[in-house]
CSV table of C-alpha atoms in Angstrom, one decimal:
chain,number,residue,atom,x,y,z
A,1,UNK,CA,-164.9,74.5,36.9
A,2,UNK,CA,-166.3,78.0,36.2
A,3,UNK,CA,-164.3,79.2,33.0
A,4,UNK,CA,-165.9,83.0,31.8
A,5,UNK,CA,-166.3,83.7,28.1
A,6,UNK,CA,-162.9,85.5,27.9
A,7,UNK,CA,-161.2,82.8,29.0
A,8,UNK,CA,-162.0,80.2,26.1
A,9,UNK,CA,-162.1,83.4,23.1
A,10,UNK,CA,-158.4,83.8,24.7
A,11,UNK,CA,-157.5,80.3,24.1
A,12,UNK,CA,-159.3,80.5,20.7
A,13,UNK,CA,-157.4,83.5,19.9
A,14,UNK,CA,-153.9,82.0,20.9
A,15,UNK,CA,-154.7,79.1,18.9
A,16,UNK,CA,-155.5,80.9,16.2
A,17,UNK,CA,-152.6,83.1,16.2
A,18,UNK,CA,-150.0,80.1,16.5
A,19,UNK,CA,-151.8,78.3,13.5
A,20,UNK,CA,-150.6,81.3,11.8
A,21,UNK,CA,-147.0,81.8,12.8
A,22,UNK,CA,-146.8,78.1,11.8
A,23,UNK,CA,-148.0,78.9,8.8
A,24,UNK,CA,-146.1,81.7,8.0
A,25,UNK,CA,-142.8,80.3,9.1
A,26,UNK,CA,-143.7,77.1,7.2
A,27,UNK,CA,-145.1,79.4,4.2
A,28,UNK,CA,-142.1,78.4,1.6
A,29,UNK,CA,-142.2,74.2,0.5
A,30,UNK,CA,-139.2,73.1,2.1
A,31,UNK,CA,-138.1,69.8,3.6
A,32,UNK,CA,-138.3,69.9,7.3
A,33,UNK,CA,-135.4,68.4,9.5
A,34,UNK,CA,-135.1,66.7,12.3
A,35,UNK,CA,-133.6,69.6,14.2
A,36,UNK,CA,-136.5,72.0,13.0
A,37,UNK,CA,-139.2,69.5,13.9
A,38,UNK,CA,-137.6,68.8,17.6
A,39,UNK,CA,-138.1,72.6,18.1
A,40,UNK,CA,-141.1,72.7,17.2
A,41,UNK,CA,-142.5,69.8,19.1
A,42,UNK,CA,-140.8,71.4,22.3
A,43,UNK,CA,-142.5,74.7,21.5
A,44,UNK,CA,-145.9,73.3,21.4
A,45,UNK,CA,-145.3,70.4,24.1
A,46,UNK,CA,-144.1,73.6,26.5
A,47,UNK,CA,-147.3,75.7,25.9
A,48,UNK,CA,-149.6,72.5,26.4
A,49,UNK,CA,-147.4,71.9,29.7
A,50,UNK,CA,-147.3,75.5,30.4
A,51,UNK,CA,-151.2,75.7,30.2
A,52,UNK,CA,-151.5,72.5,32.3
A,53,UNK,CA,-149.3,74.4,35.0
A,54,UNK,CA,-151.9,77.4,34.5
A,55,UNK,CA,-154.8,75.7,35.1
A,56,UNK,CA,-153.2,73.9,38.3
A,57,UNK,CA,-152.4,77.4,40.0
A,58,UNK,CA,-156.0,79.0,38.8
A,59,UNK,CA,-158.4,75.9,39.9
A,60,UNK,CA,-156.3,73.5,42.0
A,61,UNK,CA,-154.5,70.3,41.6
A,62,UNK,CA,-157.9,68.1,41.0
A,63,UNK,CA,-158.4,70.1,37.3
A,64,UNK,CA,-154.6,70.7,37.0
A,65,UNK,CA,-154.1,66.9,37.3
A,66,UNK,CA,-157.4,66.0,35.1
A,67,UNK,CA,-155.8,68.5,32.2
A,68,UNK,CA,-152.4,66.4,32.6
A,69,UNK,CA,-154.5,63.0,32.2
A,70,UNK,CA,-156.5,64.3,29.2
A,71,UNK,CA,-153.2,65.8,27.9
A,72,UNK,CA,-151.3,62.3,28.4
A,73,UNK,CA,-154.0,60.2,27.0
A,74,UNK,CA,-154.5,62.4,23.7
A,75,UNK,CA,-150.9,62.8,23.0
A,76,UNK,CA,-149.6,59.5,23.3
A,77,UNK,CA,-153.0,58.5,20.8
A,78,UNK,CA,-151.6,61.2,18.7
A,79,UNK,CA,-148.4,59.2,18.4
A,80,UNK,CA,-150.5,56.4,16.6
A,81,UNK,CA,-152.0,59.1,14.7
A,82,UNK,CA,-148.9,60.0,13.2
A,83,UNK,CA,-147.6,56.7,12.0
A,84,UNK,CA,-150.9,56.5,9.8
A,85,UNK,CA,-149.7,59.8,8.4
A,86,UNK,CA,-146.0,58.5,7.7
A,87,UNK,CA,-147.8,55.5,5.9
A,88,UNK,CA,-150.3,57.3,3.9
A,89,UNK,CA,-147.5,60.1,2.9
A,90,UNK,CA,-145.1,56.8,2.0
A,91,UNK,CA,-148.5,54.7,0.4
A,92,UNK,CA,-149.2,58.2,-2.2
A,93,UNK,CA,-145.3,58.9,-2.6
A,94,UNK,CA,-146.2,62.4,-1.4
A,95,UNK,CA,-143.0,64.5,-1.6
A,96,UNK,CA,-141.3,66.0,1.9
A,97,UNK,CA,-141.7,69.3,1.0
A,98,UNK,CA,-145.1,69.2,0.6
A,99,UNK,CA,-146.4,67.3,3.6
A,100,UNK,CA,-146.2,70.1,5.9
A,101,UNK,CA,-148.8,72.1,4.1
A,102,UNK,CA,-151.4,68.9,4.3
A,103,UNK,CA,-150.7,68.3,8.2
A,104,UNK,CA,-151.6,71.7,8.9
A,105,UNK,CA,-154.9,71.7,7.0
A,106,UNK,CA,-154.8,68.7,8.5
A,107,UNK,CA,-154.6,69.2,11.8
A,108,UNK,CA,-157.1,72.9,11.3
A,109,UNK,CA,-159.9,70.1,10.1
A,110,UNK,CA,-159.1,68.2,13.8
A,111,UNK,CA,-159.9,71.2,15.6
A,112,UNK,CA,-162.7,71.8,14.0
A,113,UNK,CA,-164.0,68.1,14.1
A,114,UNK,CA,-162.9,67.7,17.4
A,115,UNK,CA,-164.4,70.6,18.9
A,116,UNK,CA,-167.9,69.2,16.9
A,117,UNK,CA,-167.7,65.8,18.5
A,118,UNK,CA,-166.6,67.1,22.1
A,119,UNK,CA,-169.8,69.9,22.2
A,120,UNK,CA,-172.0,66.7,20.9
A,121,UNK,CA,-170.2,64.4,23.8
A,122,UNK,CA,-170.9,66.9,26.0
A,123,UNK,CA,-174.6,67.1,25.2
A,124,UNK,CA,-175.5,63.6,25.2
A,125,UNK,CA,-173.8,62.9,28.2
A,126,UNK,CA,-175.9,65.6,29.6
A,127,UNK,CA,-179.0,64.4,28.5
A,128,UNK,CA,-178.5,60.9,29.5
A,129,UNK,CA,-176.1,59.5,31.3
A,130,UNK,CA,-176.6,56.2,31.3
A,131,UNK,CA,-174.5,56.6,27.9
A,132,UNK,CA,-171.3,56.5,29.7
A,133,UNK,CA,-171.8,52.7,30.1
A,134,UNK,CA,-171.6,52.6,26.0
A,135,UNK,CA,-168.8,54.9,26.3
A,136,UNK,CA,-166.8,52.4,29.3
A,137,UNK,CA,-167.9,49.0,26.8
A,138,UNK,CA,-166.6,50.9,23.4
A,139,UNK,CA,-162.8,51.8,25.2
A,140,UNK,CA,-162.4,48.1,26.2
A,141,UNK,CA,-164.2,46.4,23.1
A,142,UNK,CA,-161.5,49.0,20.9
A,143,UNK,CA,-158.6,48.1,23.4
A,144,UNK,CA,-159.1,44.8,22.8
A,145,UNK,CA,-158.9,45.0,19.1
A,146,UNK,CA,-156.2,46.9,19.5
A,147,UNK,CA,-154.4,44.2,21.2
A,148,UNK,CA,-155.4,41.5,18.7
A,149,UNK,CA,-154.7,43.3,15.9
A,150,UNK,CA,-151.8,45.0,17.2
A,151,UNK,CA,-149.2,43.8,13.9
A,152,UNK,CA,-151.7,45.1,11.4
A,153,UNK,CA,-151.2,47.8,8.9
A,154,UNK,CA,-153.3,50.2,7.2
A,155,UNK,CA,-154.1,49.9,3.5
A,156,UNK,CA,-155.0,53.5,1.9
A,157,UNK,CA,-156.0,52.2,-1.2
A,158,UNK,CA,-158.8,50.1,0.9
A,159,UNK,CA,-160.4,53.5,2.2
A,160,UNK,CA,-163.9,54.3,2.1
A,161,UNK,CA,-163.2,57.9,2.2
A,162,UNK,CA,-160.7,57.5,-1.1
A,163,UNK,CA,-162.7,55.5,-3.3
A,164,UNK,CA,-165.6,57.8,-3.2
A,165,UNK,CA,-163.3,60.9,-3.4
A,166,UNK,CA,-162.3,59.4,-6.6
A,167,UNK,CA,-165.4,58.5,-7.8
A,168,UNK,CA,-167.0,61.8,-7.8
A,169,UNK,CA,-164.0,64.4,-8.2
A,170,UNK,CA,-162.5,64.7,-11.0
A,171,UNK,CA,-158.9,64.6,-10.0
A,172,UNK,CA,-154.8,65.5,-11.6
A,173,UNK,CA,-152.7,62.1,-12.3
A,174,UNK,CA,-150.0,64.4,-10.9
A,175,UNK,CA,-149.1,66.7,-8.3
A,176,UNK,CA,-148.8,70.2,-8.8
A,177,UNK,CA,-146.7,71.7,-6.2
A,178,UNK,CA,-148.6,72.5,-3.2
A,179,UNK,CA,-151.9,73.1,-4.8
A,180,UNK,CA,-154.7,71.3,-3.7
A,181,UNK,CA,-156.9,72.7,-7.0
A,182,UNK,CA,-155.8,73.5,-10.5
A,183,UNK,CA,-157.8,74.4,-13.7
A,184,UNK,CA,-157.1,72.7,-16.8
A,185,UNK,CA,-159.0,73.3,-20.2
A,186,UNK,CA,-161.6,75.7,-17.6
A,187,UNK,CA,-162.3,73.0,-16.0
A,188,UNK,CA,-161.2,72.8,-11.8
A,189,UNK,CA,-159.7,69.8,-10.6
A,190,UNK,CA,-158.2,68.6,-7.5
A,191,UNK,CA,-154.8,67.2,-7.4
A,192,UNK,CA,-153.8,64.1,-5.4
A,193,UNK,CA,-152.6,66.2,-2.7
A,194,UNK,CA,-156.5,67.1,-2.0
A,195,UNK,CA,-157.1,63.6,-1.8
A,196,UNK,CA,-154.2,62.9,0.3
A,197,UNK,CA,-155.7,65.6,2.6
A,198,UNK,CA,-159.1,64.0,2.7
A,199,UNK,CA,-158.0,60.8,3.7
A,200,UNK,CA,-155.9,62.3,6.7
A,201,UNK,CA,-159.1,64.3,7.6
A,202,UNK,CA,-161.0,60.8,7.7
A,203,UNK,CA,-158.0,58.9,9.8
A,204,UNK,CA,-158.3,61.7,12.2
A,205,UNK,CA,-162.2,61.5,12.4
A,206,UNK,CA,-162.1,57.6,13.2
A,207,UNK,CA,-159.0,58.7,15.9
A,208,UNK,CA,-161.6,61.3,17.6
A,209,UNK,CA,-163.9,58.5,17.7
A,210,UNK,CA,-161.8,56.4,20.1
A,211,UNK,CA,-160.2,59.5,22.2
A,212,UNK,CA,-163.0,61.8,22.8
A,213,UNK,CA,-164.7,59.1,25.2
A,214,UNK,CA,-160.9,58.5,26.6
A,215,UNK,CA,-160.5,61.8,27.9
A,216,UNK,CA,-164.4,62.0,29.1
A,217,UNK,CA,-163.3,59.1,31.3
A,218,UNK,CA,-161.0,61.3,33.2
A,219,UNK,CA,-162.6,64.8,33.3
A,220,UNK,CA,-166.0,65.5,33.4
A,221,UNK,CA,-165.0,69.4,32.2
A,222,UNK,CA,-165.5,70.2,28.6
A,223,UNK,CA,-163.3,73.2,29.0
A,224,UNK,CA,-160.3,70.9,29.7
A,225,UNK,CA,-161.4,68.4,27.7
A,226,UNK,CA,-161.5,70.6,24.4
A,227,UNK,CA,-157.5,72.4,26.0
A,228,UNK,CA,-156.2,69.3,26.3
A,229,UNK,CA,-157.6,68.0,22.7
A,230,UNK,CA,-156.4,71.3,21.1
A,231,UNK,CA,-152.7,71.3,22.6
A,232,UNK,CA,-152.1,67.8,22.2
A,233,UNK,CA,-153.1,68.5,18.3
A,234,UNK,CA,-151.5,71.5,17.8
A,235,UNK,CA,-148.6,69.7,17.9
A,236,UNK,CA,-148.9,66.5,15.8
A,237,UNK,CA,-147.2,68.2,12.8
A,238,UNK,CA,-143.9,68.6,14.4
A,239,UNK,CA,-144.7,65.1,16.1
A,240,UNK,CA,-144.4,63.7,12.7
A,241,UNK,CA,-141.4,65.0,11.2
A,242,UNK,CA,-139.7,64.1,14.1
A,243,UNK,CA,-141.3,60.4,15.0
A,244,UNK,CA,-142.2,59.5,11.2
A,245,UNK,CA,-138.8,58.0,10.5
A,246,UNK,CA,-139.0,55.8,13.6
A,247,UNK,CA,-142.3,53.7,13.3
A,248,UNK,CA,-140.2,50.5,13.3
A,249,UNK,CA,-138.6,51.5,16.9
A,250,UNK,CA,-142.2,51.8,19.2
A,251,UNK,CA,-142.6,48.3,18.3
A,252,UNK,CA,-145.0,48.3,21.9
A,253,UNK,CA,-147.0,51.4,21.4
A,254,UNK,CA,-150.0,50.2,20.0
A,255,UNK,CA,-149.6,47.7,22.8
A,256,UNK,CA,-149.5,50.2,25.3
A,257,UNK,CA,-152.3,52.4,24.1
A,258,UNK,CA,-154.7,49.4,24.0
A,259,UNK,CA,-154.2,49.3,27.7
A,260,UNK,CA,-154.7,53.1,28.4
A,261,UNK,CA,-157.7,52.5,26.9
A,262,UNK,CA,-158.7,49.7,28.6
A,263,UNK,CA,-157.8,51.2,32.1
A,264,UNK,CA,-159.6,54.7,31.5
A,265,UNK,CA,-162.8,52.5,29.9
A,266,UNK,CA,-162.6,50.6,33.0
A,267,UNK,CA,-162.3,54.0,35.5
A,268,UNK,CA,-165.3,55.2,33.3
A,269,UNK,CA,-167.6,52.0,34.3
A,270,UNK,CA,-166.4,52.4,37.8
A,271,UNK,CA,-166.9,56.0,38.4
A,272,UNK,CA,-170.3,56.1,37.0
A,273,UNK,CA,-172.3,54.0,40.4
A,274,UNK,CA,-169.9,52.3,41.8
A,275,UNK,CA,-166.1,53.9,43.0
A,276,UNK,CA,-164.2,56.8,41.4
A,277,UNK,CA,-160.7,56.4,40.7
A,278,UNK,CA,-158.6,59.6,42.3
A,279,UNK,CA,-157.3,61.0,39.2
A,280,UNK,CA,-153.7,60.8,40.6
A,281,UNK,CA,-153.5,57.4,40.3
A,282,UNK,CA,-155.3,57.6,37.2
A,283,UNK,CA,-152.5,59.6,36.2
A,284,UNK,CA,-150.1,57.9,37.7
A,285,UNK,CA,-151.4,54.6,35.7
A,286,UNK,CA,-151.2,56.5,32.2
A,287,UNK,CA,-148.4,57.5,32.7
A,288,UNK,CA,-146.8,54.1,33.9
A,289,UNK,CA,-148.1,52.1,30.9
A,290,UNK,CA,-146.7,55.1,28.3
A,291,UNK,CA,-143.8,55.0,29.6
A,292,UNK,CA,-143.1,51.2,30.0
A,293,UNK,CA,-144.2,50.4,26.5
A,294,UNK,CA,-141.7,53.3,25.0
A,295,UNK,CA,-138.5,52.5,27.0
A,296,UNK,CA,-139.2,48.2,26.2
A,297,UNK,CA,-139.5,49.5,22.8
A,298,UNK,CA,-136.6,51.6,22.4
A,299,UNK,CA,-134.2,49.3,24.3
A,300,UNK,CA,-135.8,46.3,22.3
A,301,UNK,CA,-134.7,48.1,19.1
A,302,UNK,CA,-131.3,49.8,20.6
A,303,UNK,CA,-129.2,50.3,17.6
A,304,UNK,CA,-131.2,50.7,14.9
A,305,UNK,CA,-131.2,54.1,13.0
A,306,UNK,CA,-134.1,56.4,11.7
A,307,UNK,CA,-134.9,54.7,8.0
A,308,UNK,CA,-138.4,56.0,6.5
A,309,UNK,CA,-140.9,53.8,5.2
A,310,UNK,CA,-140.2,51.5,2.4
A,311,UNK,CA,-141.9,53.0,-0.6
A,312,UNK,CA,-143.9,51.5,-3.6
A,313,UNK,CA,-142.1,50.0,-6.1
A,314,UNK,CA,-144.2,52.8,-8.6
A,315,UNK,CA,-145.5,55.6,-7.1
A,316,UNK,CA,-149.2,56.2,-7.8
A,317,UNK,CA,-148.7,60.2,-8.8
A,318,UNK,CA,-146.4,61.7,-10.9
A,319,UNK,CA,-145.8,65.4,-10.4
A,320,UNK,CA,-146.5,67.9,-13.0
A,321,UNK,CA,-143.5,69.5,-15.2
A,322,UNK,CA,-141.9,73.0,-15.0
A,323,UNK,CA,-143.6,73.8,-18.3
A,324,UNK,CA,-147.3,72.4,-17.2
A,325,UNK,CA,-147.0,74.5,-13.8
A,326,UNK,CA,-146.1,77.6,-15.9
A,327,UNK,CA,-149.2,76.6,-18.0
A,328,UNK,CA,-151.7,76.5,-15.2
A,329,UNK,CA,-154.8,78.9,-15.9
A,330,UNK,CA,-155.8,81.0,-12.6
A,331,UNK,CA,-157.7,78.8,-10.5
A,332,UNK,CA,-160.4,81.7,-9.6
A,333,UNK,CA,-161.6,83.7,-12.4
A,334,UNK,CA,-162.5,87.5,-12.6
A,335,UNK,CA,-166.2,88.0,-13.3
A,336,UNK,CA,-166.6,89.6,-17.0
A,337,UNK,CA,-168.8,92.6,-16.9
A,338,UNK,CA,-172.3,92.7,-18.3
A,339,UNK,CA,-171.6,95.4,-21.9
A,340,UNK,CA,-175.2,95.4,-22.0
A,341,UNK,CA,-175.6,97.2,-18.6
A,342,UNK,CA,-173.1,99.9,-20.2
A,343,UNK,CA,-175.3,100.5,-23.2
C-alpha cells in the first residue's frame, strides 16, 4: 500500500490540530461528565471509523478491512488501558478536574512512543523475519497470563517507574492545581501530578509492548498500523471519563482480550510459512470475542449503577492552599543582565 508523503504529513497535521482543539476546549480545570465524555468518544470513534471508510474506498476492501482489525484490536486494548488509569487516578486521590490535563499529556507521550516502537517493529521485521515467530510465542505466552491472572489488580505504589521518580526528583507533598512544576525557596520541584503523569506514560509503554505485535499480526502496512494506533488513542481520554466509573461491570474483558491475543498470535505463526488467515474472518473473529465478552459482562452485572473506585482510606497528597498557590514564585525566571557589559 503506496501512501505519498502528503498523505501521512496530512494525517500528522489533523492529529495535531485535534490535540489542540481538545486542548483548548478542555483548557479551564473542570470536572468532565458523562454527557461531555460520550460526545467526545463519538467524535473521535467517528473520525477513526470515518478514516477506516477512507482507506476502504482509496485502496480496497483488503486494507480497508486490515485498518478495521488493527482499529478493533487497539481499541478494545485501550479499554484495559483505561481501567489502569481509573485505578492509578483513585490509588494517588488525583482530583476530577485535574485528570484531563494528565490523559492528554498522556496520551501526546503514546503517540510519540507508539510511533518509536511501530518504526522500530517495522525495521526489525524487515531485517529478519524470522522475528515474527517471537512476536506469534510473546501474544500467546501474554494471553495466557492474562487468563491466569485475569482477577488481579495493579498496585501503583509497587511501580518501578514511581520509586525511582521519587528517588531522584525532588517532589511537592501536595498538589498544586494543574501544575506539573512549581518553584519553592528557588528551587523547582515537581508536584505529584508529574509523577502521576509518569506512571501513566510507563502503563502505556508496557501496553505498546503487547499491542504493537497484535496489530503487526493483521497488517503487514505500517501506514495503517501507525492510523489505526493513533485513532484508537486519540480517543482514550474521553474513553475514560465515560468507562472509568464502570470497571466493576466488564467483569469478562480481560478475559476476552486474552483471547484476541491469543487468536491474532496464532494467525501471526500461521501466516508466516504455513496458511494465511483472510482478514475477514480475522475480523470477523475479533470482533465476535469483543463482543461476546462485553454483552456476558453487562448482562451478568444488569442492574448495577456507575460507582467509581473505592478510594484510600488517606489519600497520599494533599493539595496546596489558596494562600501557598498565590505564593508560588514564577516557575521560569527572566535572565538578569550582565551591568558589567553596560559599563
Amino acid at each position: 500500500m503506496y501512501v505519498p508523503l502528503w498523505g501521512w504529513l496530512a494525517v500528522l497535521l489533523f492529529i495535531v490540530l485535534m490535540l489542540a482543539s481538545d486542548l483548548f476546549a478542555h483548557r479551564k480545570a473542570h470536572v468532565i461528565g458523562v454527557r461531555e465524555a460520550a460526545l467526545w468518544s463519538a467524535v473521535w470513534v467517528a473520525f477513526g471509523v470515518g478514516f477506516g471508510v477512507l482507506v476502504w474506498q482509496l485502496y480496497g476492501a483488503e486494507f480497508g478491512q486490515q485498518y478495521f482489525a488493527g482499529y478493533l484490536i487497539e481499541k478494545s486494548l485501550a479499554v484495559d488501558n483505561v481501567f489502569i488509569w481509573a485505578i492509578i487516578f483513585t490509588y494517588f486521590a488525583v482530583p476530577r478536574e485535574y485528570q484531563h490535563r494528565v490523559l492528554f499529556f498522556g496520551v501526546l507521550g503514546a503517540l510519540v512512543f507508539r510511533g518509536i516502537f511501530i518504526a522500530a517493529g517495522a525495521a526489525i521485521i524487515a531485517s529478519a523475519g524470522w522475528v515474527l515467530y517471537l512476536f506469534a510465542a510473546f501474544l500467546l505466552i501474554t494471553g495466557y497470563r492474562m487468563i491466569r491472572h485475569r482477577n488481579d489488580h495493579v498496585d501503583p505504589e509497587k511501580s518501578r517507574a514511581l520509586k525511582f521518580f521519587r528517588r531522584h526528583v525532588p517532589m511537592t507533598d501536595d498538589f498544586h492545581g494543574q501544575r506539573f512544576l512549581i518553584r519553592r525557596r528557588g528551587v523547582l520541584l515537581a508536584t505529584p501530578l508529574l509523577a502521576v503523569l509518569v506512571l501513566v506514560e510507563a502503563t502505556d509503554i508496557i501496553f505498546a509492548v503487547d499491542s504493537i505485535p497484535a496489530i503487526f499480526a493483521v497488517t503487514d502496512d505500517v501506514f495503517l498500523v501507525f492510523t489505526a494506533n493513533a485513532f484508537a488513542i486519540l480517543g482514550l481520554r474521553a474513553m475514560y471519563f465515560l468507562l472509568a466509573d464502570l470497571i466493576h461491570r466488564f467483569i469478562y474483558l480481560k478475559t476476552g482480550l486474552a483471547l484476541v491475543l491469543i487468536w491474532v498470535g496464532i494467525k501471526m505463526f500461521l501466516k508466516i510459512d504455513i496458511y494465511y488467515i483472510p482478514t475477514p474472518v480475522s475480523l470477523a473473529v475479533i470482533a465476535a470475542i469483543l463482543s461476546v465478552s462485553v454483552g456476558a459482562s453487562l448482562w451478568a452485572t444488569r442492574g448495577q449503577e456507575r460507582r467509581p473506585l473505592p478510594a484510600p482510606e488517606r489519600a497520599p497528597f494533599g493539595s496546596a492552599a489558596p494562600e501557598d498557590l498565590e505564593a508560588l514564585e514564577p516557575l521560569w525566571r527572566r535572565r538578569q543582565p550582565n551591568r558589567s557589559s553596560h559599563l
